[in-house]
Amino acid sequence: MTLQQFLLILRARFRVICGVLAIVVLAAAAVSLILPKKYTAQAALVVDAKSADPILGNMIPSQMMASYIATQVDIIGSDRVAQRVIDITGLDKQPQFQEMWQEATEGRGGIKVWLASALKSRLDVKPARESNVITLSYTGSNPEFVAMVVNAFAQAYIDTALELKVEPARQYANWFDERTKGLRDDLEAAQKRLSDYEQQHRIIASDGRLDVETARLAELSSQLVAVQGLRADSRSRQSQSGAAELLPEVTQSPLISNLKAELARKEAERDQLRGRLGPNHPEVGKVAAEIGSLRQRIGSETQRIAASLGTSSRISAAREEEIAAAVEAQKARVLELKAHRDSIAVLQRDVEAAQRAYDLVTQRLATTSLESQTQQTNVAVLTPATVPLWPSGPRLLVNLLLAIIVGGVLGVGSAFLIELADRRVRGEDDLASLADVPILGVIPSAGEALAGGFLARLFRRPAEGY
């Protein structure tokens, strides 16, 4: 189909198109005038999601802002918020809504659930594109009612958002409170075990008894080494008892030195007397007797010193045994104190672990308790809803424009349907489409003839002037 054929069909069916258009426009106007007027109230909420929490100090990351706003939109459109709106407005107690509920459901289900579903069906929640503002819109036939419902939705959302924030904190606070009691009991039990152990063994965790006993053990060990040295020395000198006169104690003894000096003097005197008086003289015998006495005294003194070395060795051995026993006893004491110290360290670690756990839970309890008692939320009403002065629907001009468009489309479609049902020749193109039918000529209409003659005269007059 060419454009000329299309225009010819429109011109031929112009009355049909106008009739369909008029019917559609009149119907739209009638419906717009008959339908009851509807009013739309709007309220704007701002969600301050970028500021830090005053208690926890947390901030919502910027990449999660869109999902956070979307979550708030879903919360506004939830049944919980809608039922809170019913509680705020008291719609379930009004007789007209009770009658409507009875007629719609025949008393099945709850009136709050039915009213919540009805309220949500007319609520429109739209977040802003580049901001944290959420717009609430509600449409109804009563302007005062729609304004009240929108403000109730805003308040219900703020209350619900606060509850969603506070309720988990309350549950955590109760759990932390119960846990704190158990951890306090554990801490007291650990402290009691430590105290009982200290009292039982008479040991204080912070005293220096272990250091004192360790120093005493070192001192006893030094004494034992010294006594063992003395005993070894006594043994070595005692083994030389066959040559007692060579012992250091004998050679260094003043008494023996004096006796030896006296012996040497008497021997010299005897030799002089023997040479002068002869060997059998009484004076020589007297000096010889004194020499024998001196030698006997030197021998007895030497034997006494040698015997004293044995006694010293026995004393050193006894002293060594005594100090060795003291060292072993001190070792046992030090080991016992170390064992007690290790046990006390374990008990102290138990007390410290219980204290840390108790402090951590107590801190979390304080934080959650504050959070459970907060009355602040990050949502505020930016613009409350007011009673709309002008109806939002039905929109007569918009409906008429839409009716003109729809009526025009329907009129054109109707013209083509009628044309397909009753096909006629509208021009030369229609004749040309017929097979083997030559076109001999075209008879113009009266209007076309007049227009053609006028144009012919118009184009001839300049030529006649030349």
Short mmCIF file of N, CA and C in Angstrom, two decimals, residues 171-342:
data_model
loop_
_atom_site.label_atom_id
_atom_site.label_comp_id
_atom_site.label_asym_id
_atom_site.label_seq_id
_atom_site.Cartn_x
_atom_site.Cartn_y
_atom_site.Cartn_z
N GLN A 171 17.86 -8.38 73.45
CA GLN A 171 18.13 -9.82 73.56
C GLN A 171 19.59 -10.08 73.91
N TYR A 172 20.49 -9.35 73.25
CA TYR A 172 21.91 -9.51 73.58
C TYR A 172 22.19 -9.07 75.01
N ALA A 173 21.53 -7.99 75.46
CA ALA A 173 21.75 -7.52 76.82
C ALA A 173 21.31 -8.58 77.83
N ASN A 174 20.16 -9.21 77.58
CA ASN A 174 19.69 -10.28 78.48
C ASN A 174 20.67 -11.46 78.47
N TRP A 175 21.14 -11.80 77.26
CA TRP A 175 22.08 -12.93 77.18
C TRP A 175 23.39 -12.58 77.89
N PHE A 176 23.91 -11.38 77.66
CA PHE A 176 25.15 -10.97 78.32
C PHE A 176 24.97 -10.89 79.83
N ASP A 177 23.76 -10.48 80.27
CA ASP A 177 23.52 -10.42 81.71
C ASP A 177 23.58 -11.80 82.34
N GLU A 178 22.93 -12.77 81.69
CA GLU A 178 23.00 -14.14 82.19
C GLU A 178 24.43 -14.68 82.13
N ARG A 179 25.10 -14.37 81.03
CA ARG A 179 26.48 -14.85 80.90
C ARG A 179 27.40 -14.20 81.92
N THR A 180 27.12 -12.95 82.26
CA THR A 180 27.95 -12.26 83.26
C THR A 180 27.85 -12.94 84.61
N LYS A 181 26.65 -13.39 84.96
CA LYS A 181 26.50 -14.08 86.26
C LYS A 181 27.34 -15.36 86.28
N GLY A 182 27.29 -16.12 85.18
CA GLY A 182 28.09 -17.35 85.14
C GLY A 182 29.58 -17.06 85.18
N LEU A 183 30.02 -16.03 84.45
CA LEU A 183 31.45 -15.69 84.45
C LEU A 183 31.89 -15.12 85.80
N ARG A 184 30.99 -14.41 86.49
CA ARG A 184 31.32 -13.93 87.83
C ARG A 184 31.51 -15.12 88.78
N ASP A 185 30.65 -16.11 88.66
CA ASP A 185 30.81 -17.31 89.50
C ASP A 185 32.12 -18.03 89.18
N ASP A 186 32.44 -18.12 87.88
CA ASP A 186 33.71 -18.76 87.49
C ASP A 186 34.91 -17.99 88.05
N LEU A 187 34.84 -16.65 87.99
CA LEU A 187 35.93 -15.84 88.52
C LEU A 187 36.07 -16.02 90.03
N GLU A 188 34.95 -16.00 90.73
CA GLU A 188 35.01 -16.19 92.18
C GLU A 188 35.53 -17.58 92.53
N ALA A 189 35.12 -18.60 91.76
CA ALA A 189 35.62 -19.96 92.02
C ALA A 189 37.12 -20.05 91.78
N ALA A 190 37.61 -19.43 90.71
CA ALA A 190 39.05 -19.44 90.43
C ALA A 190 39.82 -18.70 91.51
N GLN A 191 39.32 -17.56 91.96
CA GLN A 191 39.99 -16.83 93.03
C GLN A 191 39.97 -17.63 94.34
N LYS A 192 38.88 -18.34 94.59
CA LYS A 192 38.81 -19.15 95.82
C LYS A 192 39.80 -20.31 95.78
N ARG A 193 39.94 -20.94 94.61
CA ARG A 193 40.91 -22.03 94.49
C ARG A 193 42.32 -21.51 94.74
N LEU A 194 42.64 -20.36 94.21
CA LEU A 194 43.96 -19.78 94.43
C LEU A 194 44.17 -19.44 95.90
N SER A 195 43.18 -18.85 96.53
CA SER A 195 43.31 -18.48 97.93
C SER A 195 43.42 -19.71 98.82
N ASP A 196 42.61 -20.73 98.54
CA ASP A 196 42.68 -21.97 99.34
C ASP A 196 44.04 -22.63 99.20
N TYR A 197 44.57 -22.63 97.99
CA TYR A 197 45.88 -23.26 97.79
C TYR A 197 46.96 -22.50 98.54
N GLU A 198 46.91 -21.17 98.50
CA GLU A 198 47.89 -20.37 99.22
C GLU A 198 47.79 -20.59 100.73
N GLN A 199 46.57 -20.63 101.25
CA GLN A 199 46.40 -20.85 102.68
C GLN A 199 46.80 -22.26 103.09
N GLN A 200 46.51 -23.22 102.24
CA GLN A 200 46.84 -24.60 102.59
C GLN A 200 48.35 -24.81 102.67
N HIS A 201 49.09 -24.21 101.76
CA HIS A 201 50.54 -24.41 101.72
C HIS A 201 51.32 -23.23 102.29
N ARG A 202 50.62 -22.27 102.84
CA ARG A 202 51.25 -21.12 103.49
C ARG A 202 52.21 -20.41 102.52
N ILE A 203 51.72 -20.23 101.30
CA ILE A 203 52.54 -19.61 100.27
C ILE A 203 51.75 -18.45 99.67
N ILE A 204 52.45 -17.35 99.50
CA ILE A 204 51.85 -16.20 98.83
C ILE A 204 52.46 -16.10 97.45
N ALA A 205 51.63 -15.86 96.48
CA ALA A 205 52.12 -15.86 95.09
C ALA A 205 53.19 -14.81 94.85
N SER A 206 53.13 -13.71 95.58
CA SER A 206 54.07 -12.61 95.32
C SER A 206 55.27 -12.60 96.25
N ASP A 207 55.40 -13.60 97.17
CA ASP A 207 56.53 -13.55 98.10
C ASP A 207 57.80 -14.05 97.41
N GLY A 208 58.97 -13.84 98.10
CA GLY A 208 60.25 -14.24 97.53
C GLY A 208 60.84 -15.45 98.20
N ARG A 209 60.00 -16.31 98.73
CA ARG A 209 60.52 -17.49 99.43
C ARG A 209 61.31 -18.39 98.51
N LEU A 210 60.86 -18.54 97.29
CA LEU A 210 61.60 -19.40 96.38
C LEU A 210 62.99 -18.84 96.12
N ASP A 211 63.12 -17.55 96.00
CA ASP A 211 64.45 -16.95 95.80
C ASP A 211 65.34 -17.15 97.02
N VAL A 212 64.74 -17.00 98.22
CA VAL A 212 65.52 -17.19 99.45
C VAL A 212 65.99 -18.63 99.56
N GLU A 213 65.07 -19.57 99.31
CA GLU A 213 65.44 -20.98 99.42
C GLU A 213 66.46 -21.36 98.34
N THR A 214 66.34 -20.78 97.17
CA THR A 214 67.32 -21.06 96.12
C THR A 214 68.70 -20.52 96.52
N ALA A 215 68.75 -19.33 97.13
CA ALA A 215 70.02 -18.78 97.60
C ALA A 215 70.60 -19.65 98.71
N ARG A 216 69.73 -20.14 99.57
CA ARG A 216 70.20 -21.02 100.65
C ARG A 216 70.76 -22.31 100.07
N LEU A 217 70.12 -22.86 99.07
CA LEU A 217 70.63 -24.07 98.42
C LEU A 217 72.00 -23.81 97.80
N ALA A 218 72.16 -22.67 97.18
CA ALA A 218 73.47 -22.34 96.61
C ALA A 218 74.54 -22.23 97.69
N GLU A 219 74.17 -21.63 98.83
CA GLU A 219 75.13 -21.51 99.93
C GLU A 219 75.52 -22.87 100.48
N LEU A 220 74.54 -23.74 100.68
CA LEU A 220 74.83 -25.09 101.18
C LEU A 220 75.69 -25.87 100.18
N SER A 221 75.41 -25.68 98.91
CA SER A 221 76.22 -26.36 97.89
C SER A 221 77.66 -25.88 97.96
N SER A 222 77.86 -24.58 98.20
CA SER A 222 79.23 -24.06 98.34
C SER A 222 79.91 -24.65 99.57
N GLN A 223 79.17 -24.72 100.68
CA GLN A 223 79.75 -25.33 101.89
C GLN A 223 80.09 -26.79 101.67
N LEU A 224 79.23 -27.50 100.96
CA LEU A 224 79.51 -28.92 100.70
C LEU A 224 80.78 -29.07 99.87
N VAL A 225 80.96 -28.23 98.89
CA VAL A 225 82.17 -28.30 98.07
C VAL A 225 83.42 -28.02 98.92
N ALA A 226 83.29 -27.02 99.84
CA ALA A 226 84.43 -26.70 100.70
C ALA A 226 84.76 -27.85 101.63
N VAL A 227 83.74 -28.46 102.26
CA VAL A 227 83.97 -29.59 103.18
C VAL A 227 84.54 -30.77 102.42
N GLN A 228 84.02 -31.02 101.21
CA GLN A 228 84.58 -32.12 100.43
C GLN A 228 86.05 -31.88 100.11
N GLY A 229 86.44 -30.63 99.91
CA GLY A 229 87.86 -30.32 99.68
C GLY A 229 88.70 -30.58 100.92
N LEU A 230 88.16 -30.16 102.09
CA LEU A 230 88.88 -30.42 103.33
C LEU A 230 89.04 -31.91 103.59
N ARG A 231 87.99 -32.66 103.32
CA ARG A 231 88.07 -34.10 103.58
C ARG A 231 89.09 -34.75 102.65
N ALA A 232 89.08 -34.33 101.41
CA ALA A 232 90.06 -34.90 100.48
C ALA A 232 91.48 -34.57 100.93
N ASP A 233 91.67 -33.35 101.44
CA ASP A 233 92.99 -32.98 101.92
C ASP A 233 93.38 -33.80 103.13
N SER A 234 92.41 -34.01 104.05
CA SER A 234 92.68 -34.82 105.26
C SER A 234 93.03 -36.24 104.89
N ARG A 235 92.34 -36.79 103.91
CA ARG A 235 92.63 -38.15 103.48
C ARG A 235 94.04 -38.25 102.92
N SER A 236 94.38 -37.27 102.09
CA SER A 236 95.73 -37.34 101.49
C SER A 236 96.82 -37.25 102.55
N ARG A 237 96.62 -36.41 103.59
CA ARG A 237 97.63 -36.30 104.65
C ARG A 237 97.62 -37.51 105.58
N GLN A 238 96.37 -38.08 105.75
CA GLN A 238 96.30 -39.26 106.59
C GLN A 238 97.01 -40.44 105.93
N SER A 239 96.98 -40.47 104.60
CA SER A 239 97.67 -41.56 103.90
C SER A 239 99.19 -41.48 104.07
N GLN A 240 99.67 -40.34 104.50
CA GLN A 240 101.11 -40.16 104.73
C GLN A 240 101.49 -40.39 106.21
N SER A 241 100.61 -41.05 106.95
CA SER A 241 100.87 -41.24 108.39
C SER A 241 102.12 -42.12 108.64
N GLY A 242 102.61 -42.91 107.65
CA GLY A 242 103.83 -43.71 107.82
C GLY A 242 105.06 -42.83 107.96
N ALA A 243 105.07 -41.70 107.42
CA ALA A 243 106.16 -40.72 107.54
C ALA A 243 105.59 -39.50 108.20
N ALA A 244 105.17 -39.67 109.46
CA ALA A 244 104.46 -38.62 110.18
C ALA A 244 105.34 -37.40 110.37
N GLU A 245 106.69 -37.61 110.51
CA GLU A 245 107.54 -36.47 110.76
C GLU A 245 107.61 -35.54 109.54
N LEU A 246 107.15 -36.03 108.40
CA LEU A 246 107.17 -35.20 107.19
C LEU A 246 105.87 -34.44 106.97
N LEU A 247 104.86 -34.71 107.83
CA LEU A 247 103.57 -34.01 107.66
C LEU A 247 103.75 -32.52 107.90
N PRO A 248 103.04 -31.69 107.17
CA PRO A 248 103.14 -30.23 107.36
C PRO A 248 102.78 -29.82 108.78
N GLU A 249 101.79 -30.51 109.37
CA GLU A 249 101.40 -30.14 110.74
C GLU A 249 102.55 -30.41 111.73
N VAL A 250 103.32 -31.49 111.43
CA VAL A 250 104.44 -31.85 112.33
C VAL A 250 105.60 -30.88 112.12
N THR A 251 105.94 -30.65 110.87
CA THR A 251 107.08 -29.77 110.60
C THR A 251 106.81 -28.34 111.00
N GLN A 252 105.52 -27.95 110.99
CA GLN A 252 105.17 -26.57 111.31
C GLN A 252 104.76 -26.41 112.78
N SER A 253 104.79 -27.52 113.55
CA SER A 253 104.39 -27.43 114.96
C SER A 253 105.50 -26.73 115.78
N PRO A 254 105.21 -25.64 116.51
CA PRO A 254 106.23 -24.94 117.34
C PRO A 254 106.81 -25.82 118.43
N LEU A 255 105.92 -26.66 119.02
CA LEU A 255 106.38 -27.51 120.11
C LEU A 255 107.42 -28.51 119.62
N ILE A 256 107.10 -29.14 118.51
CA ILE A 256 108.06 -30.12 117.97
C ILE A 256 109.34 -29.42 117.54
N SER A 257 109.17 -28.22 116.99
CA SER A 257 110.39 -27.47 116.59
C SER A 257 111.26 -27.16 117.80
N ASN A 258 110.64 -26.77 118.89
CA ASN A 258 111.40 -26.48 120.12
C ASN A 258 112.04 -27.75 120.66
N LEU A 259 111.27 -28.84 120.66
CA LEU A 259 111.82 -30.10 121.18
C LEU A 259 113.00 -30.57 120.32
N LYS A 260 112.88 -30.41 119.01
CA LYS A 260 113.99 -30.80 118.12
C LYS A 260 115.21 -29.92 118.35
N ALA A 261 114.95 -28.64 118.59
CA ALA A 261 116.09 -27.74 118.88
C ALA A 261 116.78 -28.14 120.20
N GLU A 262 115.94 -28.45 121.21
CA GLU A 262 116.48 -28.88 122.51
C GLU A 262 117.23 -30.20 122.34
N LEU A 263 116.67 -31.13 121.51
CA LEU A 263 117.33 -32.42 121.27
C LEU A 263 118.69 -32.20 120.61
N ALA A 264 118.73 -31.31 119.64
CA ALA A 264 120.02 -31.05 118.97
C ALA A 264 121.02 -30.47 119.95
N ARG A 265 120.57 -29.57 120.84
CA ARG A 265 121.49 -28.98 121.83
C ARG A 265 122.00 -30.04 122.79
N LYS A 266 121.07 -30.94 123.28
CA LYS A 266 121.49 -32.00 124.22
C LYS A 266 122.46 -32.99 123.53
N GLU A 267 122.19 -33.28 122.27
CA GLU A 267 123.10 -34.19 121.55
C GLU A 267 124.48 -33.55 121.41
N ALA A 268 124.53 -32.27 121.16
CA ALA A 268 125.83 -31.58 121.06
C ALA A 268 126.53 -31.58 122.42
N GLU A 269 125.75 -31.37 123.48
CA GLU A 269 126.32 -31.38 124.84
C GLU A 269 126.82 -32.78 125.18
N ARG A 270 126.08 -33.82 124.78
CA ARG A 270 126.52 -35.20 125.07
C ARG A 270 127.84 -35.50 124.37
N ASP A 271 127.93 -35.04 123.10
CA ASP A 271 129.16 -35.32 122.36
C ASP A 271 130.37 -34.62 123.02
N GLN A 272 130.13 -33.41 123.54
CA GLN A 272 131.23 -32.70 124.21
C GLN A 272 131.65 -33.45 125.49
N LEU A 273 130.62 -33.85 126.27
CA LEU A 273 130.93 -34.54 127.52
C LEU A 273 131.58 -35.90 127.24
N ARG A 274 131.16 -36.56 126.23
CA ARG A 274 131.74 -37.86 125.91
C ARG A 274 133.22 -37.70 125.52
N GLY A 275 133.53 -36.67 124.80
CA GLY A 275 134.92 -36.47 124.39
C GLY A 275 135.80 -36.02 125.56
N ARG A 276 135.23 -35.33 126.52
CA ARG A 276 136.02 -34.80 127.63
C ARG A 276 136.04 -35.78 128.81
N LEU A 277 134.89 -36.40 129.10
CA LEU A 277 134.81 -37.23 130.29
C LEU A 277 134.79 -38.72 129.97
N GLY A 278 134.54 -39.10 128.75
CA GLY A 278 134.47 -40.51 128.40
C GLY A 278 133.00 -40.95 128.34
N PRO A 279 132.72 -42.05 127.64
CA PRO A 279 131.33 -42.49 127.44
C PRO A 279 130.66 -43.04 128.70
N ASN A 280 131.45 -43.43 129.71
CA ASN A 280 130.83 -44.03 130.88
C ASN A 280 130.68 -43.07 132.05
N HIS A 281 130.91 -41.86 131.80
CA HIS A 281 130.82 -40.87 132.88
C HIS A 281 129.34 -40.65 133.20
N PRO A 282 128.99 -40.44 134.47
CA PRO A 282 127.58 -40.24 134.87
C PRO A 282 126.96 -39.03 134.18
N GLU A 283 127.73 -38.00 133.94
CA GLU A 283 127.16 -36.81 133.28
C GLU A 283 126.73 -37.15 131.86
N VAL A 284 127.52 -37.96 131.21
CA VAL A 284 127.16 -38.38 129.84
C VAL A 284 125.90 -39.20 129.87
N GLY A 285 125.76 -40.10 130.86
CA GLY A 285 124.53 -40.90 130.97
C GLY A 285 123.32 -40.04 131.26
N LYS A 286 123.53 -39.00 132.08
CA LYS A 286 122.40 -38.11 132.40
C LYS A 286 121.93 -37.38 131.16
N VAL A 287 122.87 -36.89 130.37
CA VAL A 287 122.48 -36.16 129.14
C VAL A 287 121.84 -37.13 128.15
N ALA A 288 122.37 -38.38 128.11
CA ALA A 288 121.78 -39.38 127.19
C ALA A 288 120.35 -39.67 127.59
N ALA A 289 120.06 -39.70 128.92
CA ALA A 289 118.70 -39.93 129.38
C ALA A 289 117.79 -38.78 128.95
N GLU A 290 118.30 -37.56 129.07
CA GLU A 290 117.49 -36.40 128.65
C GLU A 290 117.24 -36.44 127.15
N ILE A 291 118.25 -36.90 126.39
CA ILE A 291 118.04 -37.00 124.92
C ILE A 291 116.96 -38.03 124.61
N GLY A 292 116.96 -39.14 125.29
CA GLY A 292 115.92 -40.16 125.07
C GLY A 292 114.54 -39.63 125.42
N SER A 293 114.50 -38.85 126.51
CA SER A 293 113.21 -38.28 126.89
C SER A 293 112.69 -37.31 125.83
N LEU A 294 113.63 -36.49 125.29
CA LEU A 294 113.21 -35.54 124.24
C LEU A 294 112.73 -36.28 122.99
N ARG A 295 113.46 -37.31 122.62
CA ARG A 295 113.02 -38.09 121.45
C ARG A 295 111.66 -38.74 121.68
N GLN A 296 111.42 -39.20 122.88
CA GLN A 296 110.13 -39.81 123.19
C GLN A 296 109.01 -38.77 123.09
N ARG A 297 109.32 -37.56 123.64
CA ARG A 297 108.31 -36.50 123.57
C ARG A 297 108.04 -36.10 122.12
N ILE A 298 109.10 -36.01 121.32
CA ILE A 298 108.90 -35.68 119.90
C ILE A 298 108.07 -36.75 119.21
N GLY A 299 108.36 -38.01 119.49
CA GLY A 299 107.59 -39.11 118.88
C GLY A 299 106.13 -39.08 119.29
N SER A 300 105.89 -38.88 120.61
CA SER A 300 104.50 -38.87 121.08
C SER A 300 103.73 -37.68 120.50
N GLU A 301 104.45 -36.53 120.42
CA GLU A 301 103.77 -35.35 119.84
C GLU A 301 103.47 -35.57 118.37
N THR A 302 104.41 -36.22 117.68
CA THR A 302 104.18 -36.52 116.26
C THR A 302 103.02 -37.48 116.09
N GLN A 303 102.95 -38.51 116.96
CA GLN A 303 101.84 -39.45 116.89
C GLN A 303 100.51 -38.77 117.21
N ARG A 304 100.60 -37.83 118.16
CA ARG A 304 99.36 -37.12 118.51
C ARG A 304 98.86 -36.30 117.33
N ILE A 305 99.80 -35.63 116.66
CA ILE A 305 99.39 -34.82 115.49
C ILE A 305 98.85 -35.72 114.38
N ALA A 306 99.52 -36.85 114.17
CA ALA A 306 99.04 -37.79 113.15
C ALA A 306 97.67 -38.33 113.51
N ALA A 307 97.46 -38.63 114.82
CA ALA A 307 96.14 -39.10 115.24
C ALA A 307 95.09 -38.01 115.07
N SER A 308 95.48 -36.77 115.29
CA SER A 308 94.51 -35.67 115.12
C SER A 308 94.09 -35.52 113.65
N LEU A 309 94.97 -35.87 112.70
CA LEU A 309 94.58 -35.85 111.30
C LEU A 309 93.47 -36.84 111.01
N GLY A 310 93.50 -38.00 111.61
CA GLY A 310 92.43 -38.97 111.44
C GLY A 310 91.12 -38.46 111.99
N THR A 311 91.23 -37.82 113.19
CA THR A 311 90.01 -37.26 113.78
C THR A 311 89.44 -36.16 112.90
N SER A 312 90.30 -35.29 112.35
CA SER A 312 89.85 -34.22 111.45
C SER A 312 89.20 -34.80 110.22
N SER A 313 89.78 -35.90 109.72
CA SER A 313 89.18 -36.54 108.54
C SER A 313 87.80 -37.07 108.85
N ARG A 314 87.67 -37.71 110.07
CA ARG A 314 86.35 -38.22 110.44
C ARG A 314 85.35 -37.08 110.62
N ILE A 315 85.83 -35.98 111.23
CA ILE A 315 84.94 -34.83 111.41
C ILE A 315 84.52 -34.24 110.06
N SER A 316 85.49 -34.17 109.14
CA SER A 316 85.17 -33.66 107.81
C SER A 316 84.16 -34.55 107.10
N ALA A 317 84.34 -35.88 107.27
CA ALA A 317 83.39 -36.81 106.65
C ALA A 317 81.98 -36.63 107.22
N ALA A 318 81.94 -36.52 108.57
CA ALA A 318 80.63 -36.31 109.20
C ALA A 318 80.01 -34.99 108.75
N ARG A 319 80.89 -33.95 108.70
CA ARG A 319 80.38 -32.66 108.26
C ARG A 319 79.90 -32.71 106.81
N GLU A 320 80.62 -33.46 105.99
CA GLU A 320 80.22 -33.60 104.59
C GLU A 320 78.87 -34.30 104.48
N GLU A 321 78.70 -35.37 105.26
CA GLU A 321 77.42 -36.08 105.23
C GLU A 321 76.29 -35.17 105.70
N GLU A 322 76.57 -34.39 106.75
CA GLU A 322 75.54 -33.50 107.28
C GLU A 322 75.16 -32.43 106.25
N ILE A 323 76.16 -31.84 105.65
CA ILE A 323 75.87 -30.78 104.67
C ILE A 323 75.21 -31.39 103.42
N ALA A 324 75.66 -32.59 103.01
CA ALA A 324 75.03 -33.24 101.85
C ALA A 324 73.55 -33.52 102.13
N ALA A 325 73.24 -33.99 103.34
CA ALA A 325 71.84 -34.21 103.70
C ALA A 325 71.06 -32.89 103.68
N ALA A 326 71.71 -31.83 104.19
CA ALA A 326 71.06 -30.51 104.18
C ALA A 326 70.82 -30.04 102.75
N VAL A 327 71.80 -30.31 101.87
CA VAL A 327 71.63 -29.92 100.46
C VAL A 327 70.48 -30.67 99.83
N GLU A 328 70.40 -31.99 100.08
CA GLU A 328 69.30 -32.77 99.52
C GLU A 328 67.95 -32.29 100.05
N ALA A 329 67.92 -32.00 101.36
CA ALA A 329 66.68 -31.48 101.95
C ALA A 329 66.31 -30.13 101.34
N GLN A 330 67.35 -29.29 101.15
CA GLN A 330 67.07 -27.98 100.56
C GLN A 330 66.63 -28.12 99.11
N LYS A 331 67.21 -29.07 98.38
CA LYS A 331 66.76 -29.32 97.01
C LYS A 331 65.30 -29.73 96.99
N ALA A 332 64.94 -30.64 97.89
CA ALA A 332 63.55 -31.07 97.96
C ALA A 332 62.64 -29.88 98.29
N ARG A 333 63.13 -29.02 99.20
CA ARG A 333 62.34 -27.84 99.57
C ARG A 333 62.16 -26.90 98.38
N VAL A 334 63.27 -26.69 97.65
CA VAL A 334 63.19 -25.80 96.48
C VAL A 334 62.28 -26.39 95.41
N LEU A 335 62.42 -27.71 95.16
CA LEU A 335 61.54 -28.35 94.19
C LEU A 335 60.08 -28.28 94.61
N GLU A 336 59.85 -28.45 95.89
CA GLU A 336 58.47 -28.34 96.39
C GLU A 336 57.93 -26.92 96.19
N LEU A 337 58.78 -25.93 96.50
CA LEU A 337 58.34 -24.55 96.31
C LEU A 337 58.10 -24.25 94.83
N LYS A 338 58.97 -24.81 93.95
CA LYS A 338 58.74 -24.62 92.52
C LYS A 338 57.44 -25.27 92.07
N ALA A 339 57.16 -26.44 92.58
CA ALA A 339 55.91 -27.10 92.23
C ALA A 339 54.72 -26.26 92.70
N HIS A 340 54.83 -25.74 93.94
CA HIS A 340 53.76 -24.86 94.44
C HIS A 340 53.66 -23.60 93.59
N ARG A 341 54.82 -23.06 93.23
CA ARG A 341 54.79 -21.85 92.41
C ARG A 341 54.15 -22.13 91.04
N ASP A 342 54.46 -23.28 90.44
CA ASP A 342 53.84 -23.63 89.16
C ASP A 342 52.33 -23.81 89.31
#
